[in-house]
């Protein structure tokens, strides 16, 4: 083994969350309703009909949560702002109570020397904008989103140095418009690519505005990247893996960084009648270097393994082809690739592949293709946890998972990748959008389940103390 390069002294060891999954208080402080507030009420959409009305009550308990972050020694905390707290109807006059909530949270973090990493959009679109013009399907969202982002930059820009524009655009567009498993529950690839293109325009507009107006700090999107492996050494499967990289990942990341879609996918979309309309003005905006991110946010959970798929092979409409969620089902894109099994990898309780080396590969591929620093904005293990009688939680499986991933980051840094930080998913347990409260990710157990809010008490798990020691030793003591 070669000597590893040390983690940078400024490395942002942290954890992450999203407003809808933790805050609760869904009608308090003048908050408007988001598309998720509505979607979860449609029977059969979420596990046992769970919703985020109360979630883990972070809105009322944020000080206790920040105290726990400080106790763990977190250097950074990534959270998202609920658009509907700032603009209950998506636009108009900002709501001071909402602005103040995040002011207080940010100040509390800074008082504890924890760097706030703010996600502007983590899926909770104001329902009013969905109703008024179809949300992401209309270009009217561009000025409304920019106005929302500007409001945040102006209010918090003196204290926030890391901004994430859109969380997992690839996931919320595909789940929302291809698989109908997220709002607005559409199954239409043409509409998906059109809405997604508008997502790219929003992302570029906000980044460009940020760069042109002299705000401090850095801005970029968080992308759910699941690198593709070929099922074996057959050239036809190597080609399939290349197709999958372009289709599932470069389609988004190339646009962020270079301002264009991969030719292979443009060609395929044109043949299928699915190509989004790109105007000359779009092209100029997207190619403008000021519209390009300062870092790539990486949400890494697993890899995909793929094989060749004939033109009359399995299709994508029914199932997710992005591989981030649910790789086990037969799915693919005829003529390009289909999902295959990987017998080398173990699985989580939810059937996701466990692949720490895949994280090193993801980091290296982003580095070599885009030459950008990477902020790992999510990575973690969703598992069943058991609360013991003494309020301890012995989550050695989570420690093992995270340790192997930290090692992989260390190796990637030694390979020469510039990694800014690692905000694990998640700090406290929280609502998993579709899986209720039993799929737990946190370092801190929250005492509630689908049936009852119980007392919402917080109990640090064994992994909490493990991570504390990792941070204190800057990644040396694993
Ligand atoms: C990402 C999201 O999709 O992965 C998070 O950004 C999400 O919001 C996380 O919770 C884990 O996914 P899941 O489906 O296990 O909750």
CSV table of C-alpha atoms and ligand atoms in Angstrom, one decimal:
chain,number,residue,atom,x,y,z
A,1,UNK,CA,0.0,0.0,0.0
A,2,UNK,CA,1.3,3.4,-0.9
A,3,UNK,CA,1.3,6.2,1.6
A,4,UNK,CA,-2.0,8.2,1.5
A,5,UNK,CA,-2.2,11.9,1.1
A,6,UNK,CA,-3.7,13.5,4.3
A,7,UNK,CA,-7.2,15.0,4.2
A,8,UNK,CA,-6.9,18.7,3.7
A,9,UNK,CA,-7.0,20.7,7.0
A,10,UNK,CA,-10.0,22.6,5.8
A,11,UNK,CA,-11.9,19.4,4.9
A,12,UNK,CA,-15.6,19.8,5.5
A,13,UNK,CA,-16.7,16.8,7.6
A,14,UNK,CA,-20.4,17.0,8.0
A,15,UNK,CA,-23.9,15.7,7.4
A,16,UNK,CA,-26.9,16.6,5.3
A,17,UNK,CA,-30.7,16.9,5.4
A,18,UNK,CA,-33.6,18.4,3.4
A,19,UNK,CA,-36.3,20.6,4.7
A,20,UNK,CA,-39.3,18.4,3.9
A,21,UNK,CA,-37.7,15.4,5.5
A,22,UNK,CA,-36.9,17.0,8.8
A,23,UNK,CA,-38.7,20.2,9.6
A,24,UNK,CA,-42.4,19.4,10.0
A,25,UNK,CA,-44.4,22.4,11.1
A,26,UNK,CA,-45.8,22.3,7.6
A,27,UNK,CA,-48.4,25.0,8.2
A,28,UNK,CA,-46.5,27.1,10.8
A,29,UNK,CA,-44.7,30.4,10.4
A,30,UNK,CA,-46.7,31.4,7.4
A,31,UNK,CA,-45.5,28.5,5.3
A,32,UNK,CA,-47.3,27.8,2.0
A,33,UNK,CA,-47.9,24.2,0.7
A,34,UNK,CA,-45.5,22.5,-1.5
A,35,UNK,CA,-46.1,19.8,-4.1
A,36,UNK,CA,-45.0,17.2,-1.6
A,37,UNK,CA,-47.5,18.4,1.0
A,38,UNK,CA,-50.1,17.6,-1.5
A,39,UNK,CA,-48.6,14.5,-3.1
A,40,UNK,CA,-48.2,12.5,0.2
A,41,UNK,CA,-52.0,12.8,0.7
A,42,UNK,CA,-52.7,10.8,-2.5
A,43,UNK,CA,-53.5,7.2,-1.3
A,44,UNK,CA,-50.8,4.7,-2.1
A,45,UNK,CA,-48.0,7.1,-3.0
A,46,UNK,CA,-45.8,6.8,0.1
A,47,UNK,CA,-45.1,3.9,2.5
A,48,UNK,CA,-48.1,3.5,4.7
A,49,UNK,CA,-49.2,7.0,3.7
A,50,UNK,CA,-46.4,8.7,5.7
A,51,UNK,CA,-45.9,12.4,5.3
A,52,UNK,CA,-43.7,15.2,6.5
A,53,UNK,CA,-46.3,17.2,8.5
A,54,UNK,CA,-44.3,16.7,11.7
A,55,UNK,CA,-41.3,14.8,10.3
A,56,UNK,CA,-38.7,14.9,13.0
A,57,UNK,CA,-39.9,18.3,14.2
A,58,UNK,CA,-36.6,20.0,13.5
A,59,UNK,CA,-38.4,23.3,13.1
A,60,UNK,CA,-39.0,23.4,16.8
A,61,UNK,CA,-35.9,21.4,17.8
A,62,UNK,CA,-33.2,22.8,15.6
A,63,UNK,CA,-31.2,24.1,18.6
A,64,UNK,CA,-31.1,20.6,20.1
A,65,UNK,CA,-30.0,19.2,16.8
A,66,UNK,CA,-27.3,21.9,16.3
A,67,UNK,CA,-26.0,21.2,19.8
A,68,UNK,CA,-25.7,17.5,18.9
A,69,UNK,CA,-23.9,18.5,15.7
A,70,UNK,CA,-21.5,20.5,17.8
A,71,UNK,CA,-21.0,17.6,20.1
A,72,UNK,CA,-20.1,15.4,17.2
A,73,UNK,CA,-17.6,18.0,16.0
A,74,UNK,CA,-19.3,18.6,12.7
A,75,UNK,CA,-17.4,21.1,10.5
A,76,UNK,CA,-20.3,21.5,8.1
A,77,UNK,CA,-24.0,21.0,7.9
A,78,UNK,CA,-25.9,20.8,4.6
A,79,UNK,CA,-29.6,21.6,4.8
A,80,UNK,CA,-32.2,22.9,2.4
A,81,UNK,CA,-34.5,25.9,2.5
A,82,UNK,CA,-38.2,25.4,2.0
A,83,UNK,CA,-39.1,27.8,-0.8
A,84,UNK,CA,-42.7,27.8,0.7
A,85,UNK,CA,-41.4,29.3,3.9
A,86,UNK,CA,-39.8,32.2,2.1
A,87,UNK,CA,-42.5,32.7,-0.6
A,88,UNK,CA,-45.6,30.8,0.5
A,89,UNK,CA,-47.0,31.1,-3.0
A,90,UNK,CA,-43.7,30.9,-4.8
A,91,UNK,CA,-43.4,34.6,-5.5
A,92,UNK,CA,-44.6,38.0,-4.3
A,93,UNK,CA,-43.5,39.4,-0.9
A,94,UNK,CA,-41.1,37.4,1.1
A,95,UNK,CA,-42.4,36.0,4.4
A,96,UNK,CA,-40.3,37.4,7.3
A,97,UNK,CA,-41.1,34.5,9.7
A,98,UNK,CA,-39.6,32.1,7.2
A,99,UNK,CA,-36.5,34.2,6.5
A,100,UNK,CA,-36.0,34.5,10.3
A,101,UNK,CA,-36.2,30.7,10.9
A,102,UNK,CA,-33.2,30.1,8.6
A,103,UNK,CA,-31.4,33.2,9.9
A,104,UNK,CA,-31.6,31.7,13.4
A,105,UNK,CA,-30.5,28.3,12.2
A,106,UNK,CA,-27.5,29.8,10.3
A,107,UNK,CA,-26.5,31.9,13.2
A,108,UNK,CA,-26.7,29.0,15.6
A,109,UNK,CA,-24.5,26.9,13.2
A,110,UNK,CA,-21.9,29.7,12.9
A,111,UNK,CA,-21.9,30.2,16.7
A,112,UNK,CA,-20.9,26.5,16.9
A,113,UNK,CA,-18.3,26.9,14.1
A,114,UNK,CA,-20.3,24.7,11.7
A,115,UNK,CA,-20.1,25.8,8.1
A,116,UNK,CA,-23.7,26.1,6.6
A,117,UNK,CA,-24.0,24.5,3.2
A,118,UNK,CA,-27.3,25.6,1.8
A,119,UNK,CA,-29.4,23.7,-0.8
A,120,UNK,CA,-31.7,26.2,-2.5
A,121,UNK,CA,-34.0,23.5,-3.9
A,122,UNK,CA,-34.5,20.0,-2.5
A,123,UNK,CA,-37.7,19.1,-4.4
A,124,UNK,CA,-40.4,21.0,-2.4
A,125,UNK,CA,-41.8,23.2,-5.2
A,126,UNK,CA,-44.5,25.6,-4.1
A,127,UNK,CA,-47.8,24.0,-5.1
A,128,UNK,CA,-49.0,27.5,-6.2
A,129,UNK,CA,-46.5,27.5,-9.0
A,130,UNK,CA,-47.5,23.9,-10.0
A,131,UNK,CA,-51.1,25.1,-10.2
A,132,UNK,CA,-50.4,28.4,-11.9
A,133,UNK,CA,-48.2,27.3,-14.8
A,134,UNK,CA,-47.2,23.6,-14.3
A,135,UNK,CA,-44.1,24.3,-12.3
A,136,UNK,CA,-41.0,22.9,-14.1
A,137,UNK,CA,-42.8,22.6,-17.4
A,138,UNK,CA,-43.0,26.3,-17.9
A,139,UNK,CA,-40.2,28.8,-18.5
A,140,UNK,CA,-42.1,31.1,-16.1
A,141,UNK,CA,-40.3,29.3,-13.3
A,142,UNK,CA,-37.0,30.8,-14.3
A,143,UNK,CA,-37.6,34.4,-13.0
A,144,UNK,CA,-39.5,33.1,-10.0
A,145,UNK,CA,-36.7,30.7,-9.0
A,146,UNK,CA,-34.1,33.4,-9.6
A,147,UNK,CA,-36.1,35.8,-7.4
A,148,UNK,CA,-36.2,33.2,-4.7
A,149,UNK,CA,-32.5,32.5,-4.9
A,150,UNK,CA,-31.6,36.2,-5.0
A,151,UNK,CA,-33.6,36.7,-1.8
A,152,UNK,CA,-31.5,34.0,-0.1
A,153,UNK,CA,-28.2,35.3,-1.4
A,154,UNK,CA,-29.1,38.8,-0.2
A,155,UNK,CA,-30.3,37.7,3.2
A,156,UNK,CA,-27.7,35.0,4.0
A,157,UNK,CA,-24.8,35.7,1.6
A,158,UNK,CA,-22.8,37.4,4.3
A,159,UNK,CA,-22.7,34.1,6.3
A,160,UNK,CA,-23.1,31.3,3.7
A,161,UNK,CA,-20.2,30.3,1.6
A,162,UNK,CA,-21.5,27.1,-0.1
A,163,UNK,CA,-24.6,27.0,-2.1
A,164,UNK,CA,-26.2,24.0,-3.8
A,165,UNK,CA,-28.6,25.0,-6.6
A,166,UNK,CA,-30.7,21.9,-7.4
A,167,UNK,CA,-30.6,18.7,-5.5
A,168,UNK,CA,-30.5,15.7,-7.8
A,169,UNK,CA,-32.1,17.2,-10.9
A,170,UNK,CA,-31.8,13.8,-12.6
A,171,UNK,CA,-33.8,12.1,-9.8
A,172,UNK,CA,-36.6,14.6,-9.3
A,173,UNK,CA,-37.1,15.0,-13.1
A,174,UNK,CA,-37.2,11.2,-13.8
A,175,UNK,CA,-39.3,10.3,-10.8
A,176,UNK,CA,-41.6,13.2,-11.4
A,177,UNK,CA,-42.1,12.9,-15.2
A,178,UNK,CA,-41.0,9.4,-16.2
A,179,UNK,CA,-41.9,7.0,-13.4
A,180,UNK,CA,-44.7,9.1,-11.7
A,181,UNK,CA,-43.3,8.2,-8.3
A,182,UNK,CA,-42.8,11.8,-7.3
A,183,UNK,CA,-45.0,14.8,-7.9
A,184,UNK,CA,-46.4,15.7,-10.4
A,185,UNK,CA,-46.7,12.0,-11.1
A,186,UNK,CA,-46.4,12.1,-14.9
A,187,UNK,CA,-45.2,9.3,-17.2
A,188,UNK,CA,-44.0,11.0,-20.3
A,189,UNK,CA,-40.4,11.0,-21.5
A,190,UNK,CA,-40.9,14.0,-23.8
A,191,UNK,CA,-42.3,16.1,-21.0
A,192,UNK,CA,-39.5,14.9,-18.8
A,193,UNK,CA,-36.8,16.1,-21.1
A,194,UNK,CA,-38.5,19.4,-21.7
A,195,UNK,CA,-39.0,20.1,-18.0
A,196,UNK,CA,-35.4,19.0,-17.4
A,197,UNK,CA,-34.1,21.4,-20.0
A,198,UNK,CA,-35.9,24.2,-18.1
A,199,UNK,CA,-34.2,22.9,-14.9
A,200,UNK,CA,-30.9,23.4,-16.7
A,201,UNK,CA,-31.9,26.9,-17.6
A,202,UNK,CA,-32.8,27.6,-14.0
A,203,UNK,CA,-29.5,26.2,-12.7
A,204,UNK,CA,-27.5,28.2,-15.2
A,205,UNK,CA,-29.4,31.4,-14.6
A,206,UNK,CA,-28.9,31.2,-10.8
A,207,UNK,CA,-25.2,30.4,-11.0
A,208,UNK,CA,-24.6,33.2,-13.5
A,209,UNK,CA,-26.4,35.7,-11.3
A,210,UNK,CA,-24.4,34.6,-8.3
A,211,UNK,CA,-21.1,35.0,-10.2
A,212,UNK,CA,-22.1,38.3,-11.7
A,213,UNK,CA,-23.1,39.9,-8.4
A,214,UNK,CA,-19.9,39.4,-6.4
A,215,UNK,CA,-21.3,37.2,-3.7
A,216,UNK,CA,-18.6,35.4,-1.6
A,217,UNK,CA,-18.2,31.6,-1.8
A,218,UNK,CA,-19.0,28.8,-4.2
A,219,UNK,CA,-22.1,27.5,-6.0
A,220,UNK,CA,-22.9,24.2,-7.8
A,221,UNK,CA,-25.6,21.6,-8.3
A,222,UNK,CA,-25.8,18.2,-6.4
A,223,UNK,CA,-25.9,15.4,-8.8
A,224,UNK,CA,-26.9,11.8,-8.1
A,225,UNK,CA,-24.1,10.0,-9.8
A,226,UNK,CA,-24.1,6.2,-10.0
A,227,UNK,CA,-21.2,5.2,-12.2
A,228,UNK,CA,-21.9,2.4,-14.7
A,229,UNK,CA,-19.9,-0.8,-14.9
A,230,UNK,CA,-20.1,-3.3,-17.8
A,231,UNK,CA,-21.4,-6.7,-16.8
A,232,UNK,CA,-18.3,-8.4,-18.2
A,233,UNK,CA,-15.4,-7.8,-20.5
A,234,UNK,CA,-17.4,-8.3,-23.7
A,235,UNK,CA,-16.9,-5.2,-25.9
A,236,UNK,CA,-20.6,-5.0,-26.5
A,237,UNK,CA,-21.1,-4.6,-22.8
A,238,UNK,CA,-18.3,-2.1,-22.5
A,239,UNK,CA,-20.2,-0.1,-25.1
A,240,UNK,CA,-23.4,-0.5,-23.1
A,241,UNK,CA,-21.6,0.9,-20.0
A,242,UNK,CA,-20.5,3.9,-22.1
A,243,UNK,CA,-24.0,4.4,-23.3
A,244,UNK,CA,-25.3,4.3,-19.7
A,245,UNK,CA,-22.8,6.8,-18.5
A,246,UNK,CA,-23.8,9.2,-21.3
A,247,UNK,CA,-27.5,8.6,-20.9
A,248,UNK,CA,-27.8,8.6,-17.1
A,249,UNK,CA,-25.0,10.9,-16.0
A,250,UNK,CA,-23.1,12.9,-18.7
A,251,UNK,CA,-26.5,14.1,-20.0
A,252,UNK,CA,-26.7,16.2,-16.8
A,253,UNK,CA,-23.1,16.8,-15.8
A,254,UNK,CA,-21.9,17.8,-19.3
A,255,UNK,CA,-24.7,20.4,-19.4
A,256,UNK,CA,-23.7,21.8,-16.0
A,257,UNK,CA,-20.0,22.1,-16.9
A,258,UNK,CA,-19.8,22.4,-20.7
A,259,UNK,CA,-23.2,23.7,-21.5
A,260,UNK,CA,-24.2,21.0,-24.0
A,261,UNK,CA,-25.8,17.6,-24.1
A,262,UNK,CA,-23.8,14.6,-25.3
A,263,UNK,CA,-24.2,14.2,-29.0
A,264,UNK,CA,-25.0,10.5,-28.6
A,265,UNK,CA,-28.1,11.3,-26.5
A,266,UNK,CA,-29.1,14.3,-28.6
A,267,UNK,CA,-29.1,12.0,-31.6
A,268,UNK,CA,-31.1,9.3,-29.8
A,269,UNK,CA,-33.6,11.9,-28.6
A,270,UNK,CA,-34.1,13.3,-32.1
A,271,UNK,CA,-34.7,9.8,-33.5
A,272,UNK,CA,-37.2,9.1,-30.7
A,273,UNK,CA,-38.9,12.4,-31.0
A,274,UNK,CA,-38.0,13.3,-27.5
A,275,UNK,CA,-35.4,16.2,-28.0
A,276,UNK,CA,-36.1,19.3,-25.9
A,277,UNK,CA,-36.2,22.6,-27.7
A,278,UNK,CA,-33.0,24.6,-27.3
A,279,UNK,CA,-33.2,28.2,-28.4
A,280,UNK,CA,-30.2,30.3,-29.4
A,281,UNK,CA,-30.5,32.3,-26.2
A,282,UNK,CA,-30.6,29.0,-24.2
A,283,UNK,CA,-27.4,27.9,-25.9
A,284,UNK,CA,-25.6,31.2,-25.1
A,285,UNK,CA,-26.7,31.1,-21.5
A,286,UNK,CA,-25.7,27.5,-21.0
A,287,UNK,CA,-22.3,27.9,-22.7
A,288,UNK,CA,-21.5,31.1,-20.8
A,289,UNK,CA,-18.6,30.2,-18.4
A,290,UNK,CA,-20.3,32.4,-15.7
A,291,UNK,CA,-23.2,29.9,-15.7
A,292,UNK,CA,-20.9,27.0,-14.8
A,293,UNK,CA,-20.5,25.6,-11.3
A,294,UNK,CA,-17.6,26.1,-9.0
A,295,UNK,CA,-17.8,22.6,-7.7
A,296,UNK,CA,-19.7,19.4,-8.5
A,297,UNK,CA,-21.9,18.3,-5.7
A,298,UNK,CA,-21.9,14.5,-5.6
A,299,UNK,CA,-24.6,12.4,-4.1
A,300,UNK,CA,-23.3,8.9,-4.1
A,301,UNK,CA,-25.1,5.8,-3.0
A,302,UNK,CA,-24.3,3.0,-5.4
A,303,UNK,CA,-23.1,1.9,-8.8
A,304,UNK,CA,-25.0,0.4,-11.7
A,305,UNK,CA,-24.0,-2.6,-13.7
A,306,UNK,CA,-25.3,-2.8,-17.3
A,307,UNK,CA,-25.3,-5.0,-20.3
A,308,UNK,CA,-26.2,-4.7,-24.0
A,309,UNK,CA,-29.9,-4.3,-24.8
A,310,UNK,CA,-31.2,-5.0,-28.3
A,311,UNK,CA,-33.5,-2.6,-30.1
A,312,UNK,CA,-36.5,-4.8,-29.2
A,313,UNK,CA,-35.2,-5.2,-25.6
A,314,UNK,CA,-36.5,-4.0,-22.2
A,315,UNK,CA,-37.7,-0.4,-22.0
A,316,UNK,CA,-37.5,2.4,-19.5
A,317,UNK,CA,-41.0,3.7,-19.1
A,318,UNK,CA,-42.0,1.4,-16.3
A,319,UNK,CA,-38.9,1.5,-14.1
A,320,UNK,CA,-36.1,3.7,-13.1
A,321,UNK,CA,-33.1,3.4,-15.4
A,322,UNK,CA,-31.0,5.8,-13.4
A,323,UNK,CA,-30.1,3.0,-11.1
A,324,UNK,CA,-30.1,5.2,-8.0
A,325,UNK,CA,-33.2,3.7,-6.7
A,326,UNK,CA,-34.2,0.1,-7.4
A,327,UNK,CA,-31.7,-1.5,-9.7
A,328,UNK,CA,-33.2,-4.9,-9.2
A,329,UNK,CA,-36.0,-4.6,-11.7
A,330,UNK,CA,-35.6,-5.4,-15.4
A,331,UNK,CA,-35.2,-2.1,-17.1
A,332,UNK,CA,-33.2,-0.3,-19.7
A,333,UNK,CA,-33.1,1.7,-22.9
A,334,UNK,CA,-33.5,-0.4,-26.1
A,335,UNK,CA,-30.4,-0.2,-28.2
A,336,UNK,CA,-28.4,1.4,-25.5
A,337,UNK,CA,-28.2,-0.7,-22.3
A,338,UNK,CA,-30.1,-2.6,-19.7
A,339,UNK,CA,-29.6,-3.1,-16.0
A,340,UNK,CA,-27.6,-6.3,-15.0
A,341,UNK,CA,-26.8,-8.0,-11.7
A,342,UNK,CA,-23.4,-7.5,-10.0
A,343,UNK,CA,-22.5,-10.6,-8.1
A,344,UNK,CA,-19.5,-9.0,-6.5
A,345,UNK,CA,-21.5,-6.5,-4.4
A,346,UNK,CA,-23.6,-7.0,-1.2
A,347,UNK,CA,-26.9,-5.2,-0.8
A,348,UNK,CA,-28.5,-3.0,1.8
A,349,UNK,CA,-31.8,-3.7,3.5
A,350,UNK,CA,-33.4,-1.9,0.6
A,351,UNK,CA,-31.5,-3.8,-2.1
A,352,UNK,CA,-29.1,-1.0,-3.0
A,353,UNK,CA,-25.6,-2.2,-4.0
A,354,UNK,CA,-22.9,-1.5,-1.4
A,355,UNK,CA,-19.8,-0.3,-3.3
A,356,UNK,CA,-17.2,1.9,-1.6
A,357,UNK,CA,-14.7,1.6,-4.5
A,358,UNK,CA,-17.5,2.9,-6.7
A,359,UNK,CA,-17.2,6.2,-4.8
A,360,UNK,CA,-13.5,6.4,-5.6
A,361,UNK,CA,-14.3,5.7,-9.3
A,362,UNK,CA,-17.1,8.4,-9.2
A,363,UNK,CA,-14.7,11.0,-7.8
A,364,UNK,CA,-12.0,10.1,-10.4
A,365,UNK,CA,-14.4,10.2,-13.3
A,366,UNK,CA,-15.7,13.6,-12.3
A,367,UNK,CA,-12.2,14.9,-11.8
A,368,UNK,CA,-10.9,13.7,-15.1
A,369,UNK,CA,-13.9,14.7,-17.2
A,370,UNK,CA,-14.7,18.0,-15.5
A,371,UNK,CA,-11.6,19.2,-13.7
A,372,UNK,CA,-13.7,20.5,-10.9
A,373,UNK,CA,-13.4,20.2,-7.1
A,374,UNK,CA,-16.0,17.8,-5.7
A,375,UNK,CA,-18.2,18.3,-2.6
A,376,UNK,CA,-19.7,15.0,-1.6
A,377,UNK,CA,-23.1,16.3,-0.6
A,378,UNK,CA,-24.7,12.9,0.3
A,379,UNK,CA,-23.6,9.3,1.0
A,380,UNK,CA,-25.0,7.0,3.6
A,381,UNK,CA,-26.7,3.7,4.6
A,382,UNK,CA,-30.4,3.4,4.9
A,383,UNK,CA,-31.1,0.5,7.3
A,384,UNK,CA,-33.4,-0.8,10.1
A,385,UNK,CA,-32.0,0.2,13.5
A,386,UNK,CA,-32.9,-1.2,16.9
A,387,UNK,CA,-33.4,1.1,19.9
A,388,UNK,CA,-32.2,-0.9,22.9
A,389,UNK,CA,-33.7,-0.6,26.4
A,390,UNK,CA,-30.8,1.6,27.5
A,391,UNK,CA,-31.4,4.0,24.5
A,392,UNK,CA,-28.3,2.8,22.7
A,393,UNK,CA,-28.2,1.9,19.0
A,394,UNK,CA,-25.5,-0.5,17.9
A,395,UNK,CA,-25.2,0.3,14.3
A,396,UNK,CA,-21.9,-1.3,13.5
A,397,UNK,CA,-23.2,-2.0,9.9
A,398,UNK,CA,-23.4,1.8,9.4
A,399,UNK,CA,-20.0,2.3,10.9
A,400,UNK,CA,-18.6,-0.3,8.6
A,401,UNK,CA,-20.3,1.2,5.5
A,402,UNK,CA,-19.1,4.7,6.3
A,403,UNK,CA,-15.6,3.7,7.2
A,404,UNK,CA,-15.1,2.0,3.8
A,405,UNK,CA,-16.5,5.0,2.0
A,406,UNK,CA,-14.2,7.4,4.0
A,407,UNK,CA,-11.3,5.1,3.0
A,408,UNK,CA,-12.3,5.4,-0.6
A,409,UNK,CA,-12.4,9.2,-0.4
A,410,UNK,CA,-8.9,9.1,1.2
A,411,UNK,CA,-7.7,7.0,-1.7
A,412,UNK,CA,-9.3,9.4,-4.2
A,413,UNK,CA,-7.6,12.4,-2.6
A,414,UNK,CA,-4.4,10.4,-2.9
A,415,UNK,CA,-5.2,9.8,-6.6
A,416,UNK,CA,-5.2,13.6,-7.0
A,417,UNK,CA,-8.9,14.4,-6.8
A,418,UNK,CA,-9.8,17.7,-5.1
A,419,UNK,CA,-12.5,16.8,-2.5
A,420,UNK,CA,-13.8,19.7,-0.5
A,421,UNK,CA,-15.9,17.8,2.0
A,422,UNK,CA,-18.2,15.0,2.9
A,423,UNK,CA,-21.7,15.6,4.2
A,424,UNK,CA,-23.2,12.2,5.0
A,425,UNK,CA,-26.8,11.4,4.6
A,426,UNK,CA,-28.0,12.1,7.3
A,427,UNK,CA,-27.4,13.7,10.7
A,428,UNK,CA,-30.6,12.8,12.5
A,429,UNK,CA,-32.9,10.1,11.2
A,430,UNK,CA,-35.5,11.6,8.9
A,431,UNK,CA,-38.4,10.9,6.6
A,432,UNK,CA,-37.4,8.9,3.5
A,433,UNK,CA,-39.6,10.3,0.8
A,434,UNK,CA,-41.3,7.1,-0.2
A,435,UNK,CA,-40.1,4.7,2.6
A,436,UNK,CA,-41.4,6.2,5.8
A,437,UNK,CA,-39.4,6.5,9.0
A,438,UNK,CA,-38.1,3.0,9.3
A,439,UNK,CA,-35.4,3.4,6.6
A,440,UNK,CA,-32.9,5.2,8.9
A,441,UNK,CA,-29.8,7.0,7.8
A,442,UNK,CA,-28.8,9.2,10.8
A,443,UNK,CA,-26.0,9.3,13.4
A,444,UNK,CA,-28.8,10.3,15.8
A,445,UNK,CA,-31.8,8.1,16.3
A,446,UNK,CA,-35.2,9.9,16.4
A,447,UNK,CA,-37.8,8.1,18.5
A,448,UNK,CA,-40.8,8.0,16.2
A,449,UNK,CA,-42.2,5.6,13.6
A,450,UNK,CA,-45.0,5.5,11.0
A,451,UNK,CA,-47.7,4.8,13.5
A,452,UNK,CA,-46.8,7.3,16.2
A,453,UNK,CA,-44.7,10.5,16.7
A,454,UNK,CA,-43.9,9.1,20.2
A,455,UNK,CA,-41.7,11.6,22.0
A,456,UNK,CA,-39.3,12.4,19.1
A,457,UNK,CA,-36.4,12.1,21.5
A,458,UNK,CA,-32.9,12.1,20.0
A,459,UNK,CA,-30.4,9.3,20.9
A,460,UNK,CA,-26.9,9.3,19.5
A,461,UNK,CA,-26.1,5.9,17.8
A,462,UNK,CA,-22.7,4.2,18.0
A,463,UNK,CA,-21.9,5.7,14.6
A,464,UNK,CA,-22.2,9.2,16.2
A,465,UNK,CA,-19.3,8.5,18.5
A,466,UNK,CA,-17.4,6.8,15.7
A,467,UNK,CA,-17.8,9.8,13.3
A,468,UNK,CA,-16.8,12.2,16.1
A,469,UNK,CA,-13.5,10.4,16.4
A,470,UNK,CA,-13.1,10.4,12.6
A,471,UNK,CA,-13.6,14.2,12.5
A,472,UNK,CA,-11.3,14.8,15.5
A,473,UNK,CA,-8.5,12.9,13.8
A,474,UNK,CA,-9.2,14.5,10.4
A,475,UNK,CA,-9.9,11.1,8.9
A,476,UNK,CA,-6.9,9.3,10.3
A,477,UNK,CA,-8.6,7.3,13.1
A,478,UNK,CA,-11.2,5.1,11.5
B,1,LIG,C1,-31.4,11.3,-2.2
B,1,LIG,C2,-32.0,12.5,-1.7
B,1,LIG,O1,-32.2,10.9,-3.2
B,1,LIG,O2,-31.2,10.2,-1.4
B,1,LIG,C3,-32.5,12.4,-0.3
B,1,LIG,O3,-31.4,13.7,-2.0
B,1,LIG,C4,-32.9,11.0,0.0
B,1,LIG,O4,-33.4,13.4,-0.1
B,1,LIG,C5,-31.7,10.1,-0.1
B,1,LIG,O5,-33.6,10.8,1.2
B,1,LIG,C6,-32.0,8.7,0.2
B,1,LIG,O6,-33.0,8.2,-0.5
B,1,LIG,P1,-34.2,7.3,0.2
B,1,LIG,O7,-35.1,6.9,-0.9
B,1,LIG,O8,-33.5,6.1,0.8
B,1,LIG,O9,-34.8,8.2,1.2
